[in-house]
């Protein structure tokens, strides 16, 4: 068979939470990587190094900026394809969340001009700020391109419709404990 090609050597020694592929391509060549040091992209053929996303909130010092998840969702109907990104800013002052939260973009993440908008997590977001080191995980609803779920320590869960986050209540208290 064809041998593997080594790429993204500049991501060595970074934890990669997820690699997401362009959902609109039959054979994707654009990818994003959610890592312990920011968001990274690659477009086209395999590349020895990937490019770090410099747009807010990902620019600047990223040594303490964990991008804990990325979900690139194919659009449907009037809804464009979107990239959802979960961020944990470990440099934020205790009790604040700095750049932590969920961000969304309908632009091409391989384009440096692409912007990312924060999704307000409301009072649950404030609770998340109190949980130092919390990771946010994302999942797209397979039946609806406009719905994404976010799960964080607490346990905290949000259903995000378009860009409106609604807390999901009555979550089992032992969701994050040994079963």
PDB file of C-alpha atoms in Angstrom:
ATOM      1  CA  UNK A   1       0.000   0.000   0.000  1.00  0.00           C
ATOM      2  CA  UNK A   2       0.859   3.652  -0.022  1.00  0.00           C
ATOM      3  CA  UNK A   3       3.122   4.706   2.885  1.00  0.00           C
ATOM      4  CA  UNK A   4       1.975   7.310   5.353  1.00  0.00           C
ATOM      5  CA  UNK A   5       3.226  10.872   4.910  1.00  0.00           C
ATOM      6  CA  UNK A   6       4.489  12.774   7.927  1.00  0.00           C
ATOM      7  CA  UNK A   7       2.948  16.234   8.234  1.00  0.00           C
ATOM      8  CA  UNK A   8       2.193  18.869  10.865  1.00  0.00           C
ATOM      9  CA  UNK A   9       5.588  18.412  12.501  1.00  0.00           C
ATOM     10  CA  UNK A  10       5.083  21.758  14.277  1.00  0.00           C
ATOM     11  CA  UNK A  11       2.202  20.177  16.215  1.00  0.00           C
ATOM     12  CA  UNK A  12       4.550  17.663  17.842  1.00  0.00           C
ATOM     13  CA  UNK A  13       4.392  17.827  21.654  1.00  0.00           C
ATOM     14  CA  UNK A  14       0.979  19.502  21.582  1.00  0.00           C
ATOM     15  CA  UNK A  15      -2.043  17.499  22.614  1.00  0.00           C
ATOM     16  CA  UNK A  16      -4.558  17.332  19.808  1.00  0.00           C
ATOM     17  CA  UNK A  17      -8.141  17.052  21.009  1.00  0.00           C
ATOM     18  CA  UNK A  18      -9.711  16.735  17.565  1.00  0.00           C
ATOM     19  CA  UNK A  19      -9.002  17.110  13.868  1.00  0.00           C
ATOM     20  CA  UNK A  20     -12.025  18.214  11.845  1.00  0.00           C
ATOM     21  CA  UNK A  21     -12.334  18.063   8.051  1.00  0.00           C
ATOM     22  CA  UNK A  22     -14.100  20.432   5.670  1.00  0.00           C
ATOM     23  CA  UNK A  23     -17.625  18.959   5.542  1.00  0.00           C
ATOM     24  CA  UNK A  24     -18.353  20.367   2.086  1.00  0.00           C
ATOM     25  CA  UNK A  25     -15.571  18.508   0.269  1.00  0.00           C
ATOM     26  CA  UNK A  26     -16.128  14.970  -1.028  1.00  0.00           C
ATOM     27  CA  UNK A  27     -12.416  14.349  -0.429  1.00  0.00           C
ATOM     28  CA  UNK A  28     -11.392  16.921   2.186  1.00  0.00           C
ATOM     29  CA  UNK A  29      -8.089  18.751   1.838  1.00  0.00           C
ATOM     30  CA  UNK A  30      -8.802  21.415   4.470  1.00  0.00           C
ATOM     31  CA  UNK A  31      -8.543  20.495   8.136  1.00  0.00           C
ATOM     32  CA  UNK A  32      -8.454  22.189  11.537  1.00  0.00           C
ATOM     33  CA  UNK A  33      -6.778  20.866  14.673  1.00  0.00           C
ATOM     34  CA  UNK A  34      -7.936  21.733  18.185  1.00  0.00           C
ATOM     35  CA  UNK A  35      -4.799  21.642  20.354  1.00  0.00           C
ATOM     36  CA  UNK A  36      -3.412  22.598  23.742  1.00  0.00           C
ATOM     37  CA  UNK A  37      -1.813  25.613  22.053  1.00  0.00           C
ATOM     38  CA  UNK A  38      -4.512  27.085  19.876  1.00  0.00           C
ATOM     39  CA  UNK A  39      -6.298  26.312  16.622  1.00  0.00           C
ATOM     40  CA  UNK A  40      -4.303  25.163  13.569  1.00  0.00           C
ATOM     41  CA  UNK A  41      -5.292  24.762   9.914  1.00  0.00           C
ATOM     42  CA  UNK A  42      -4.087  23.046   6.790  1.00  0.00           C
ATOM     43  CA  UNK A  43      -5.416  23.497   3.237  1.00  0.00           C
ATOM     44  CA  UNK A  44      -4.461  21.623   0.097  1.00  0.00           C
ATOM     45  CA  UNK A  45      -1.951  18.809  -0.088  1.00  0.00           C
ATOM     46  CA  UNK A  46      -0.315  17.419   3.070  1.00  0.00           C
ATOM     47  CA  UNK A  47       2.080  19.966   4.549  1.00  0.00           C
ATOM     48  CA  UNK A  48       5.117  19.573   6.766  1.00  0.00           C
ATOM     49  CA  UNK A  49       3.812  22.399   8.978  1.00  0.00           C
ATOM     50  CA  UNK A  50       0.312  23.649   9.657  1.00  0.00           C
ATOM     51  CA  UNK A  51      -0.683  27.308  10.102  1.00  0.00           C
ATOM     52  CA  UNK A  52      -1.806  28.673  13.433  1.00  0.00           C
ATOM     53  CA  UNK A  53      -5.077  30.626  13.306  1.00  0.00           C
ATOM     54  CA  UNK A  54      -4.247  34.173  14.386  1.00  0.00           C
ATOM     55  CA  UNK A  55      -7.786  35.614  14.392  1.00  0.00           C
ATOM     56  CA  UNK A  56      -9.328  36.513  17.761  1.00  0.00           C
ATOM     57  CA  UNK A  57      -9.649  34.742  20.147  1.00  0.00           C
ATOM     58  CA  UNK A  58      -6.859  32.448  18.939  1.00  0.00           C
ATOM     59  CA  UNK A  59      -4.087  34.995  18.344  1.00  0.00           C
ATOM     60  CA  UNK A  60      -1.446  36.233  20.732  1.00  0.00           C
ATOM     61  CA  UNK A  61       0.079  34.099  23.456  1.00  0.00           C
ATOM     62  CA  UNK A  62      -1.478  30.666  23.072  1.00  0.00           C
ATOM     63  CA  UNK A  63       0.730  28.740  25.493  1.00  0.00           C
ATOM     64  CA  UNK A  64      -2.201  28.788  27.933  1.00  0.00           C
ATOM     65  CA  UNK A  65      -5.006  28.678  25.324  1.00  0.00           C
ATOM     66  CA  UNK A  66      -6.462  25.192  25.043  1.00  0.00           C
ATOM     67  CA  UNK A  67      -8.746  24.729  22.078  1.00  0.00           C
ATOM     68  CA  UNK A  68     -10.527  21.736  23.564  1.00  0.00           C
ATOM     69  CA  UNK A  69     -12.725  20.841  20.608  1.00  0.00           C
ATOM     70  CA  UNK A  70     -13.658  21.782  17.054  1.00  0.00           C
ATOM     71  CA  UNK A  71     -16.661  20.605  15.066  1.00  0.00           C
ATOM     72  CA  UNK A  72     -16.997  21.599  11.408  1.00  0.00           C
ATOM     73  CA  UNK A  73     -20.667  21.141  10.493  1.00  0.00           C
ATOM     74  CA  UNK A  74     -22.036  20.884   6.963  1.00  0.00           C
ATOM     75  CA  UNK A  75     -24.702  23.464   6.273  1.00  0.00           C
ATOM     76  CA  UNK A  76     -28.239  22.695   5.143  1.00  0.00           C
ATOM     77  CA  UNK A  77     -30.730  24.916   3.367  1.00  0.00           C
ATOM     78  CA  UNK A  78     -30.212  28.534   4.406  1.00  0.00           C
ATOM     79  CA  UNK A  79     -27.673  27.537   7.077  1.00  0.00           C
ATOM     80  CA  UNK A  80     -24.061  27.829   5.915  1.00  0.00           C
ATOM     81  CA  UNK A  81     -21.427  25.336   6.967  1.00  0.00           C
ATOM     82  CA  UNK A  82     -19.927  26.442  10.276  1.00  0.00           C
ATOM     83  CA  UNK A  83     -16.909  25.747  12.412  1.00  0.00           C
ATOM     84  CA  UNK A  84     -17.654  25.550  16.132  1.00  0.00           C
ATOM     85  CA  UNK A  85     -14.676  25.866  18.475  1.00  0.00           C
ATOM     86  CA  UNK A  86     -14.443  25.361  22.250  1.00  0.00           C
ATOM     87  CA  UNK A  87     -11.732  27.307  24.086  1.00  0.00           C
ATOM     88  CA  UNK A  88     -10.288  27.151  27.598  1.00  0.00           C
ATOM     89  CA  UNK A  89      -8.127  30.146  28.534  1.00  0.00           C
ATOM     90  CA  UNK A  90      -5.914  28.856  31.342  1.00  0.00           C
ATOM     91  CA  UNK A  91      -4.315  32.307  31.705  1.00  0.00           C
ATOM     92  CA  UNK A  92      -7.645  33.861  32.762  1.00  0.00           C
ATOM     93  CA  UNK A  93      -7.784  35.203  36.308  1.00  0.00           C
ATOM     94  CA  UNK A  94      -9.557  32.898  38.795  1.00  0.00           C
ATOM     95  CA  UNK A  95     -13.322  33.360  38.626  1.00  0.00           C
ATOM     96  CA  UNK A  96     -13.188  34.848  35.124  1.00  0.00           C
ATOM     97  CA  UNK A  97     -13.172  33.157  31.784  1.00  0.00           C
ATOM     98  CA  UNK A  98     -11.006  35.439  29.644  1.00  0.00           C
ATOM     99  CA  UNK A  99     -11.173  33.902  26.164  1.00  0.00           C
ATOM    100  CA  UNK A 100     -12.852  30.697  27.374  1.00  0.00           C
ATOM    101  CA  UNK A 101     -16.117  29.694  25.750  1.00  0.00           C
ATOM    102  CA  UNK A 102     -17.617  28.569  22.464  1.00  0.00           C
ATOM    103  CA  UNK A 103     -16.976  30.387  19.181  1.00  0.00           C
ATOM    104  CA  UNK A 104     -18.521  29.960  15.744  1.00  0.00           C
ATOM    105  CA  UNK A 105     -17.620  30.994  12.220  1.00  0.00           C
ATOM    106  CA  UNK A 106     -19.233  30.443   8.842  1.00  0.00           C
ATOM    107  CA  UNK A 107     -16.074  31.616   7.081  1.00  0.00           C
ATOM    108  CA  UNK A 108     -13.269  29.488   5.684  1.00  0.00           C
ATOM    109  CA  UNK A 109     -10.897  28.789   8.609  1.00  0.00           C
ATOM    110  CA  UNK A 110      -7.961  28.564   6.180  1.00  0.00           C
ATOM    111  CA  UNK A 111      -8.546  32.245   5.284  1.00  0.00           C
ATOM    112  CA  UNK A 112      -6.727  34.550   7.750  1.00  0.00           C
ATOM    113  CA  UNK A 113      -9.543  37.129   7.410  1.00  0.00           C
ATOM    114  CA  UNK A 114     -12.125  34.728   8.859  1.00  0.00           C
ATOM    115  CA  UNK A 115     -13.740  35.967  12.081  1.00  0.00           C
ATOM    116  CA  UNK A 116     -15.072  33.975  15.018  1.00  0.00           C
ATOM    117  CA  UNK A 117     -18.044  35.108  17.106  1.00  0.00           C
ATOM    118  CA  UNK A 118     -18.495  34.163  20.768  1.00  0.00           C
ATOM    119  CA  UNK A 119     -21.643  32.287  21.763  1.00  0.00           C
ATOM    120  CA  UNK A 120     -23.072  33.551  25.051  1.00  0.00           C
ATOM    121  CA  UNK A 121     -23.351  30.701  27.542  1.00  0.00           C
ATOM    122  CA  UNK A 122     -25.284  32.849  30.039  1.00  0.00           C
ATOM    123  CA  UNK A 123     -25.239  32.039  33.747  1.00  0.00           C
ATOM    124  CA  UNK A 124     -23.910  28.562  33.019  1.00  0.00           C
ATOM    125  CA  UNK A 125     -20.920  30.238  31.382  1.00  0.00           C
ATOM    126  CA  UNK A 126     -20.244  32.123  34.598  1.00  0.00           C
ATOM    127  CA  UNK A 127     -20.405  28.819  36.487  1.00  0.00           C
ATOM    128  CA  UNK A 128     -17.913  27.360  34.024  1.00  0.00           C
ATOM    129  CA  UNK A 129     -15.440  30.148  34.887  1.00  0.00           C
ATOM    130  CA  UNK A 130     -15.340  28.858  38.456  1.00  0.00           C
ATOM    131  CA  UNK A 131     -14.252  25.375  37.363  1.00  0.00           C
ATOM    132  CA  UNK A 132     -10.535  25.794  36.705  1.00  0.00           C
ATOM    133  CA  UNK A 133      -9.261  23.623  33.868  1.00  0.00           C
ATOM    134  CA  UNK A 134     -12.712  22.595  32.644  1.00  0.00           C
ATOM    135  CA  UNK A 135     -12.844  21.204  29.140  1.00  0.00           C
ATOM    136  CA  UNK A 136     -15.732  21.916  26.776  1.00  0.00           C
ATOM    137  CA  UNK A 137     -16.619  19.177  24.291  1.00  0.00           C
ATOM    138  CA  UNK A 138     -18.859  19.712  21.272  1.00  0.00           C
ATOM    139  CA  UNK A 139     -21.204  17.491  19.266  1.00  0.00           C
ATOM    140  CA  UNK A 140     -23.301  18.359  16.243  1.00  0.00           C
ATOM    141  CA  UNK A 141     -26.871  17.110  16.053  1.00  0.00           C
ATOM    142  CA  UNK A 142     -26.872  14.721  13.082  1.00  0.00           C
ATOM    143  CA  UNK A 143     -30.493  15.560  12.284  1.00  0.00           C
ATOM    144  CA  UNK A 144     -30.203  19.377  12.308  1.00  0.00           C
ATOM    145  CA  UNK A 145     -27.276  21.478  11.016  1.00  0.00           C
ATOM    146  CA  UNK A 146     -28.351  24.383  13.229  1.00  0.00           C
ATOM    147  CA  UNK A 147     -27.945  22.476  16.523  1.00  0.00           C
ATOM    148  CA  UNK A 148     -24.726  21.850  18.444  1.00  0.00           C
ATOM    149  CA  UNK A 149     -24.393  20.553  21.999  1.00  0.00           C
ATOM    150  CA  UNK A 150     -21.671  21.634  24.422  1.00  0.00           C
ATOM    151  CA  UNK A 151     -20.681  19.618  27.489  1.00  0.00           C
ATOM    152  CA  UNK A 152     -18.394  20.874  30.268  1.00  0.00           C
ATOM    153  CA  UNK A 153     -17.375  19.900  33.770  1.00  0.00           C
ATOM    154  CA  UNK A 154     -20.001  20.668  36.379  1.00  0.00           C
ATOM    155  CA  UNK A 155     -21.789  18.857  34.756  1.00  0.00           C
ATOM    156  CA  UNK A 156     -22.908  21.629  32.417  1.00  0.00           C
ATOM    157  CA  UNK A 157     -24.674  21.069  29.096  1.00  0.00           C
ATOM    158  CA  UNK A 158     -25.964  23.551  26.535  1.00  0.00           C
ATOM    159  CA  UNK A 159     -28.057  23.101  23.409  1.00  0.00           C
ATOM    160  CA  UNK A 160     -27.001  25.743  20.906  1.00  0.00           C
ATOM    161  CA  UNK A 161     -29.640  26.552  18.267  1.00  0.00           C
ATOM    162  CA  UNK A 162     -27.959  28.672  15.587  1.00  0.00           C
ATOM    163  CA  UNK A 163     -26.069  30.865  18.066  1.00  0.00           C
ATOM    164  CA  UNK A 164     -28.489  30.833  21.015  1.00  0.00           C
ATOM    165  CA  UNK A 165     -27.308  28.653  23.888  1.00  0.00           C
ATOM    166  CA  UNK A 166     -29.874  27.184  26.249  1.00  0.00           C
ATOM    167  CA  UNK A 167     -28.777  25.344  29.401  1.00  0.00           C
ATOM    168  CA  UNK A 168     -29.933  21.748  29.580  1.00  0.00           C
ATOM    169  CA  UNK A 169     -31.111  21.017  33.106  1.00  0.00           C
ATOM    170  CA  UNK A 170     -31.621  17.842  35.102  1.00  0.00           C
ATOM    171  CA  UNK A 171     -28.224  16.433  34.137  1.00  0.00           C
ATOM    172  CA  UNK A 172     -27.211  13.420  36.252  1.00  0.00           C
ATOM    173  CA  UNK A 173     -24.944  14.619  39.058  1.00  0.00           C
ATOM    174  CA  UNK A 174     -22.644  11.636  38.558  1.00  0.00           C
ATOM    175  CA  UNK A 175     -22.143  12.278  34.827  1.00  0.00           C
ATOM    176  CA  UNK A 176     -18.402  12.779  35.388  1.00  0.00           C
ATOM    177  CA  UNK A 177     -17.842  10.166  38.101  1.00  0.00           C
ATOM    178  CA  UNK A 178     -16.870   6.554  37.899  1.00  0.00           C
ATOM    179  CA  UNK A 179     -19.869   4.375  37.139  1.00  0.00           C
TER     180      UNK A 179
END
